[in-house]
PDB file of C-alpha atoms in Angstrom:
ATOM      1  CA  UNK A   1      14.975   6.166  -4.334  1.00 89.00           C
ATOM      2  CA  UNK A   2      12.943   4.510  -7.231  1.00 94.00           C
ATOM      3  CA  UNK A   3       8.867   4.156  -5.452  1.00 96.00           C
ATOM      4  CA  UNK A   4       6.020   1.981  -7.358  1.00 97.00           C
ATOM      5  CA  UNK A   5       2.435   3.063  -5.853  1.00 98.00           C
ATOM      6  CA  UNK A   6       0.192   0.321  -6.682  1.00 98.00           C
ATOM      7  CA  UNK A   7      -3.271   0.536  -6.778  1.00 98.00           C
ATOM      8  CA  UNK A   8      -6.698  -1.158  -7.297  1.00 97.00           C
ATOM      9  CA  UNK A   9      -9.271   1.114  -7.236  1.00 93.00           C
ATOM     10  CA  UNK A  10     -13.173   1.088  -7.672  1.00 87.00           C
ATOM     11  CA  UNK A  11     -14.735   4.106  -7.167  1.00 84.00           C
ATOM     12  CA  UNK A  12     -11.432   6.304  -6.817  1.00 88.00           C
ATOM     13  CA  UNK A  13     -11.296   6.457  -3.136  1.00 89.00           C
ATOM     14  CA  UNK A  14      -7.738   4.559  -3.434  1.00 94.00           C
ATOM     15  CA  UNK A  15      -6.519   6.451  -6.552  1.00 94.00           C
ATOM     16  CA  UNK A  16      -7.147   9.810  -4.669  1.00 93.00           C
ATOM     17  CA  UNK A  17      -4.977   8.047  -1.394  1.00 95.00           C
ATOM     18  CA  UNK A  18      -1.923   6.670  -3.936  1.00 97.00           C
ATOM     19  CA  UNK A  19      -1.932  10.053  -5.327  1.00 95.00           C
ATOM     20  CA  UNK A  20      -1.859  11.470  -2.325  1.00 95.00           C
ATOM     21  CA  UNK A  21       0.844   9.752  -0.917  1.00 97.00           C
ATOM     22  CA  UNK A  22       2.433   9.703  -4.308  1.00 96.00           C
ATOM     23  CA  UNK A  23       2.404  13.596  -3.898  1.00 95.00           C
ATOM     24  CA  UNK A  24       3.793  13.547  -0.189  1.00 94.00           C
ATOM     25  CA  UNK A  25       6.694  11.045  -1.447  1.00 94.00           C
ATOM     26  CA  UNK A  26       7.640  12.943  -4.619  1.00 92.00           C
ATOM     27  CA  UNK A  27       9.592  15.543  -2.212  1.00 85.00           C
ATOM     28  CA  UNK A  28      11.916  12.837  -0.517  1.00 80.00           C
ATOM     29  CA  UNK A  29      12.467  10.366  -3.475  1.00 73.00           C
ATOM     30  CA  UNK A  30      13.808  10.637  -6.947  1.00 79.00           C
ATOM     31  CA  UNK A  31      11.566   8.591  -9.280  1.00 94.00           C
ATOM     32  CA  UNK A  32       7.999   8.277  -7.626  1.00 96.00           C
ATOM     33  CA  UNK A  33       5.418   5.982 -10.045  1.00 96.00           C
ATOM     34  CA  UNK A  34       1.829   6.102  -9.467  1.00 97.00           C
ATOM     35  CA  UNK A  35      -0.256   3.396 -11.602  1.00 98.00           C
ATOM     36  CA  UNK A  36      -3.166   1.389 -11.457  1.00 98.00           C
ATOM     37  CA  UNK A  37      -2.453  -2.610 -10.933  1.00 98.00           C
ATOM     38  CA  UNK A  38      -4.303  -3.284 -14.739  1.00 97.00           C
ATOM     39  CA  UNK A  39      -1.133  -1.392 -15.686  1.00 98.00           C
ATOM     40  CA  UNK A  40       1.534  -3.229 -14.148  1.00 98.00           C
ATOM     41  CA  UNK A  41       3.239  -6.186 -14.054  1.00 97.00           C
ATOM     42  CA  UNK A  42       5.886  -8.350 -12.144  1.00 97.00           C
ATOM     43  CA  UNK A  43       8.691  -6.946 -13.912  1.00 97.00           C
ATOM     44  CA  UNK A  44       7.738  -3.604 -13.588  1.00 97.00           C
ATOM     45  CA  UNK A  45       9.056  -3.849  -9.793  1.00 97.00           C
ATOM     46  CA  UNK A  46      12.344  -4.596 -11.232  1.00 96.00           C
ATOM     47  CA  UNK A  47      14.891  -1.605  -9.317  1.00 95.00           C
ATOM     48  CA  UNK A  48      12.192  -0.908  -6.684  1.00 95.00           C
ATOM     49  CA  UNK A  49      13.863   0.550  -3.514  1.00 95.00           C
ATOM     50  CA  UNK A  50      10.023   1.160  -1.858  1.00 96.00           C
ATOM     51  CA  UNK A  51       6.600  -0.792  -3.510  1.00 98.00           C
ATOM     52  CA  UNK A  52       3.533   0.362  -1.852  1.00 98.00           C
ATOM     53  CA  UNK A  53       0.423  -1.418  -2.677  1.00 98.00           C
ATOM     54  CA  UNK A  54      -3.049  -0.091  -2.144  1.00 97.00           C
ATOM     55  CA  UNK A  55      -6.586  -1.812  -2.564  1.00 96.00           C
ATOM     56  CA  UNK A  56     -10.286  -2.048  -2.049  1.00 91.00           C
ATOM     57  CA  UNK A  57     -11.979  -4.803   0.229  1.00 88.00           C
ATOM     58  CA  UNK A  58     -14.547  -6.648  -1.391  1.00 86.00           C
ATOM     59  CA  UNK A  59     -16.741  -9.884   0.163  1.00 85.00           C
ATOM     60  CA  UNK A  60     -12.978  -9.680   2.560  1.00 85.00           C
ATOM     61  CA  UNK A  61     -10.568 -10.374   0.116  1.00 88.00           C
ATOM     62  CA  UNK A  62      -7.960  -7.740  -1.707  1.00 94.00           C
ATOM     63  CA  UNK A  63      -8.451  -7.083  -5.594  1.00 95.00           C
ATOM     64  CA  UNK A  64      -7.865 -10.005  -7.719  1.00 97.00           C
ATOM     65  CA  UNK A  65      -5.177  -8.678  -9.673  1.00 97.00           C
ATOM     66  CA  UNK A  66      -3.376  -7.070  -6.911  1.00 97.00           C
ATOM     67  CA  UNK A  67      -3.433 -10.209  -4.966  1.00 97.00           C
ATOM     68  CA  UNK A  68      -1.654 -12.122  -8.668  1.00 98.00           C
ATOM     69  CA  UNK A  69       0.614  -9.158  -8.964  1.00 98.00           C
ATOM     70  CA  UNK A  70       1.945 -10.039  -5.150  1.00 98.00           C
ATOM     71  CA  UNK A  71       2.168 -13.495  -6.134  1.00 97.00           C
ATOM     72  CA  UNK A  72       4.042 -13.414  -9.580  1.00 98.00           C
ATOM     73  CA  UNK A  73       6.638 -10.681  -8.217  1.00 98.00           C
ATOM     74  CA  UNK A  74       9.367 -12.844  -7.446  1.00 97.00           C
ATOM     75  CA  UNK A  75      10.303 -13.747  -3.847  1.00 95.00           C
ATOM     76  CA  UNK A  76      14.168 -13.038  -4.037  1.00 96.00           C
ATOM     77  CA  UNK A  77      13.108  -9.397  -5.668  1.00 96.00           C
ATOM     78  CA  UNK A  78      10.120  -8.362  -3.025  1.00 95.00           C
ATOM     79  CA  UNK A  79      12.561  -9.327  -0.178  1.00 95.00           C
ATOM     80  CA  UNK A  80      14.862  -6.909  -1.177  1.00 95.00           C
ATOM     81  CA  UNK A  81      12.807  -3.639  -1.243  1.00 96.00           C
ATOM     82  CA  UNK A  82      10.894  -1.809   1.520  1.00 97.00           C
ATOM     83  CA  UNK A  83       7.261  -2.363   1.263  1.00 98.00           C
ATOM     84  CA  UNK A  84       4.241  -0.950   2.624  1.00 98.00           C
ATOM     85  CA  UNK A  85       0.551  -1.384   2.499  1.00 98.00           C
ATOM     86  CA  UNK A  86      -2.714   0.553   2.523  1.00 97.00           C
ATOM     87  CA  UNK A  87      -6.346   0.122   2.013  1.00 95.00           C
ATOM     88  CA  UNK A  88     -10.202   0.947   2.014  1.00 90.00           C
ATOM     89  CA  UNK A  89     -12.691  -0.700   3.565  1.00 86.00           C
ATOM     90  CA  UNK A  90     -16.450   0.494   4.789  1.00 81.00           C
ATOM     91  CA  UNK A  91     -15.934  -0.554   8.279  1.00 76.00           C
ATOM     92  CA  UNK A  92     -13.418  -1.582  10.255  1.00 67.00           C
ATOM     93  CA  UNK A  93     -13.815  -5.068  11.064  1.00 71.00           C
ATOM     94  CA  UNK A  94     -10.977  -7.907   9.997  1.00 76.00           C
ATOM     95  CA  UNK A  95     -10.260  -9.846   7.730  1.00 88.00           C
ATOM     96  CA  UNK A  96     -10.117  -7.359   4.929  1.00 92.00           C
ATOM     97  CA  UNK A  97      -8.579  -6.681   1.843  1.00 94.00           C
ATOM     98  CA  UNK A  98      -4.862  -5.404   3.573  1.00 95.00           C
ATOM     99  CA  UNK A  99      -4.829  -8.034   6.247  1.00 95.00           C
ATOM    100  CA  UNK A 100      -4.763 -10.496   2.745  1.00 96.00           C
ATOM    101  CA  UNK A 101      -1.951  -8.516   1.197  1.00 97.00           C
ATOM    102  CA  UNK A 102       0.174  -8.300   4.374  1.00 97.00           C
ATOM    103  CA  UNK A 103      -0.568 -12.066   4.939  1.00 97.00           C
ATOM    104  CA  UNK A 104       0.348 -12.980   1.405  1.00 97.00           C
ATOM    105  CA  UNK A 105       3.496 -10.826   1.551  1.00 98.00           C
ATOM    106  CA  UNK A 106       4.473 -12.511   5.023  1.00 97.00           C
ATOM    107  CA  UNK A 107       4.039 -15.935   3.528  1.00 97.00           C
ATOM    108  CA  UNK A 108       6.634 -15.156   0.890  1.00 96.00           C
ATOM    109  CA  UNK A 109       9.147 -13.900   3.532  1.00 96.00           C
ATOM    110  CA  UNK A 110       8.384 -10.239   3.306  1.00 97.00           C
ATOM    111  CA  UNK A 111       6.835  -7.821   6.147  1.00 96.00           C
ATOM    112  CA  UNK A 112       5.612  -4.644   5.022  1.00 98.00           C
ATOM    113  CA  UNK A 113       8.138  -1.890   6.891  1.00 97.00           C
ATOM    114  CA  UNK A 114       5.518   0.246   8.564  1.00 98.00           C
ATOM    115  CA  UNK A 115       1.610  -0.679   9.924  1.00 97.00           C
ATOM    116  CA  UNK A 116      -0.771  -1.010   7.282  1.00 98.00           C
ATOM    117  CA  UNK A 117      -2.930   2.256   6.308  1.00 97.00           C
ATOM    118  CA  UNK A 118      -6.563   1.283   7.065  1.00 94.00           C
ATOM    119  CA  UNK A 119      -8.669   3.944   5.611  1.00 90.00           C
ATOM    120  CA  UNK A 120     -12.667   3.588   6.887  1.00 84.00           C
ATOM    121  CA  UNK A 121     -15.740   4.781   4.734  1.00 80.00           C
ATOM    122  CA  UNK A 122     -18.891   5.543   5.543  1.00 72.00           C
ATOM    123  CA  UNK A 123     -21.253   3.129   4.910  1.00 68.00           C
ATOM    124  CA  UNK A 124     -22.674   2.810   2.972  1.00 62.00           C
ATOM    125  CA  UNK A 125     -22.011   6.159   1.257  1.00 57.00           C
ATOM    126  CA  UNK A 126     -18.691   4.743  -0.062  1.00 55.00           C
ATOM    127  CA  UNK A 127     -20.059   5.876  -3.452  1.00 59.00           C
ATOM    128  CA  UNK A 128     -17.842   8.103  -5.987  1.00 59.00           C
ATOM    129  CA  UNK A 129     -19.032  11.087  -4.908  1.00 52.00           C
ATOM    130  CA  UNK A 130     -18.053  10.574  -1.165  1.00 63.00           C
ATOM    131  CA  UNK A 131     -14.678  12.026  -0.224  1.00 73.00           C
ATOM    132  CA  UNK A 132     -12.174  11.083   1.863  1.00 77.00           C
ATOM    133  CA  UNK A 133     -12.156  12.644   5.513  1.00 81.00           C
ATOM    134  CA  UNK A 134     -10.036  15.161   7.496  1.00 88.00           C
ATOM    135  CA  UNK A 135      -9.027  12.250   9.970  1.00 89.00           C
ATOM    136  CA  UNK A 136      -8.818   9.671   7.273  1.00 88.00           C
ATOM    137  CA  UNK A 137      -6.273  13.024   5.491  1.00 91.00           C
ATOM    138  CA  UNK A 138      -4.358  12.809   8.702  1.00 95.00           C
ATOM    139  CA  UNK A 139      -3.958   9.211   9.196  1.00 96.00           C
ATOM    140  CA  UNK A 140      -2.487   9.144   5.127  1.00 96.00           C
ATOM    141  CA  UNK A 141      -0.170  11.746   6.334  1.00 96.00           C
ATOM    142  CA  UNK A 142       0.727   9.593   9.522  1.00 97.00           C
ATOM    143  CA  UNK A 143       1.372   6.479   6.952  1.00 98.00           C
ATOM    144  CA  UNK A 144       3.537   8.915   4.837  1.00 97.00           C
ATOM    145  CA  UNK A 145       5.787   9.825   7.798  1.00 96.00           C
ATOM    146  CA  UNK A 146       6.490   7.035   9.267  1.00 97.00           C
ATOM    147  CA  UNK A 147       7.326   5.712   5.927  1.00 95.00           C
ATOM    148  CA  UNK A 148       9.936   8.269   4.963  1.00 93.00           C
ATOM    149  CA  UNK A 149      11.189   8.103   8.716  1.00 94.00           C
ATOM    150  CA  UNK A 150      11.726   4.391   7.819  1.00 93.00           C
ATOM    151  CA  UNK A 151      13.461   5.171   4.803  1.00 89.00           C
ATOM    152  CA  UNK A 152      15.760   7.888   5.978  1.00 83.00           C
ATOM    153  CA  UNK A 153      19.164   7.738   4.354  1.00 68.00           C
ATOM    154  CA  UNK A 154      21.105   8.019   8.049  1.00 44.00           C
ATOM    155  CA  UNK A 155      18.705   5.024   9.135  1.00 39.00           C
ATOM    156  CA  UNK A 156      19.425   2.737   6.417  1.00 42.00           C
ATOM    157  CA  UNK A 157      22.717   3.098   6.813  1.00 42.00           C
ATOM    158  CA  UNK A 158      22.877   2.841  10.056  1.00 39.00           C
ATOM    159  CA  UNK A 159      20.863  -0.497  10.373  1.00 43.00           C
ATOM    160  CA  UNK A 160      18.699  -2.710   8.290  1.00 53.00           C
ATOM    161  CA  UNK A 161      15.027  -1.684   7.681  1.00 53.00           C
ATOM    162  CA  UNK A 162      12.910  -4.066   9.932  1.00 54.00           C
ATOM    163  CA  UNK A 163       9.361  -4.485   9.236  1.00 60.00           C
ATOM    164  CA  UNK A 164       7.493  -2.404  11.823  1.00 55.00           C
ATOM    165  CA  UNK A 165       6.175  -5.827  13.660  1.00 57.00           C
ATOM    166  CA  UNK A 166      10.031  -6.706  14.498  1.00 53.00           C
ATOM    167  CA  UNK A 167      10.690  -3.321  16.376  1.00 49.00           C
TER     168      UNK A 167
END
């Protein structure tokens, strides 16, 4: 299983998640590829079985470039990989910078496979130094779970993946 992690990060809060989940995934699939969105592109999705894109909420909206690179992936090659989507955010109030992404993605036919990854920091000592929680730690692991239970071999073969809001 080929896996692009995706993120936009500003103070490293979602580098240190995408690496984390990057880490978790490494054991189950066979080419995992953890980048920044400045260093990808469109075509760099191209043999994607599982894109997971990760970014920071700002003013409510996603990063600018992650919300272009969602737009200029093409629609026949998103619909045919498993996607998922997480996020930071200092509190936990809606719209934010994953609703966007997951309402972007929807509009172009796609539904990401599990529920989004909402991670909440303290405000407003969201600053570099901060860390990540224990809870917020267990809720990544949660996401990572149910994303490799998703992606099981005996379950794909079994049935097609359904985005978690169809089960």
């Amino acid at each position: 299983m080929r896996t692009l992690i995706v993120y936009a990060s500003w103070f490293g809060h979602n580098r240190e998640i995408a690496r984390l989940i990057a880490d978790q995934i490494s054991s189950c699939a066979s080419h995992v590829i953890c980048a920044p969105v400045v260093a990808v592109t469109a075509s760099d999705t191209i043999g994607c079985d599982l894109l997971v894109l990760g970014s920071f909420t700002h003013a409510h909206h996603a990063s600018r470039r992650m919300r272009h690179l969602v737009e200029t992936i093409p629609e026949r090659r998103l619909k045919r990989m498993a996607v998922a989507v997480f996020g930071t955010q200092t509190v936990d109030e809606r719209p934010s910078g994953v609703d966007e992404l997951v309402n972007m993605l929807t509009k172009r036919g796609v539904r990401p496979i599990v529920p989004p990854l909402r991670v909440i920091l303290p405000a407003p000592d969201f600053v570099p130094w901060s860390r990540i929680t224990p809870v917020e730690r267990a809720k990544i692991n949660a996401f990572v779970q149910a994303l490799m239970d998703r992606l099981k071999p005996e379950t794909s073969a079994q049935q097609e993946i359904l985005p978690w809001s169809q089960r």
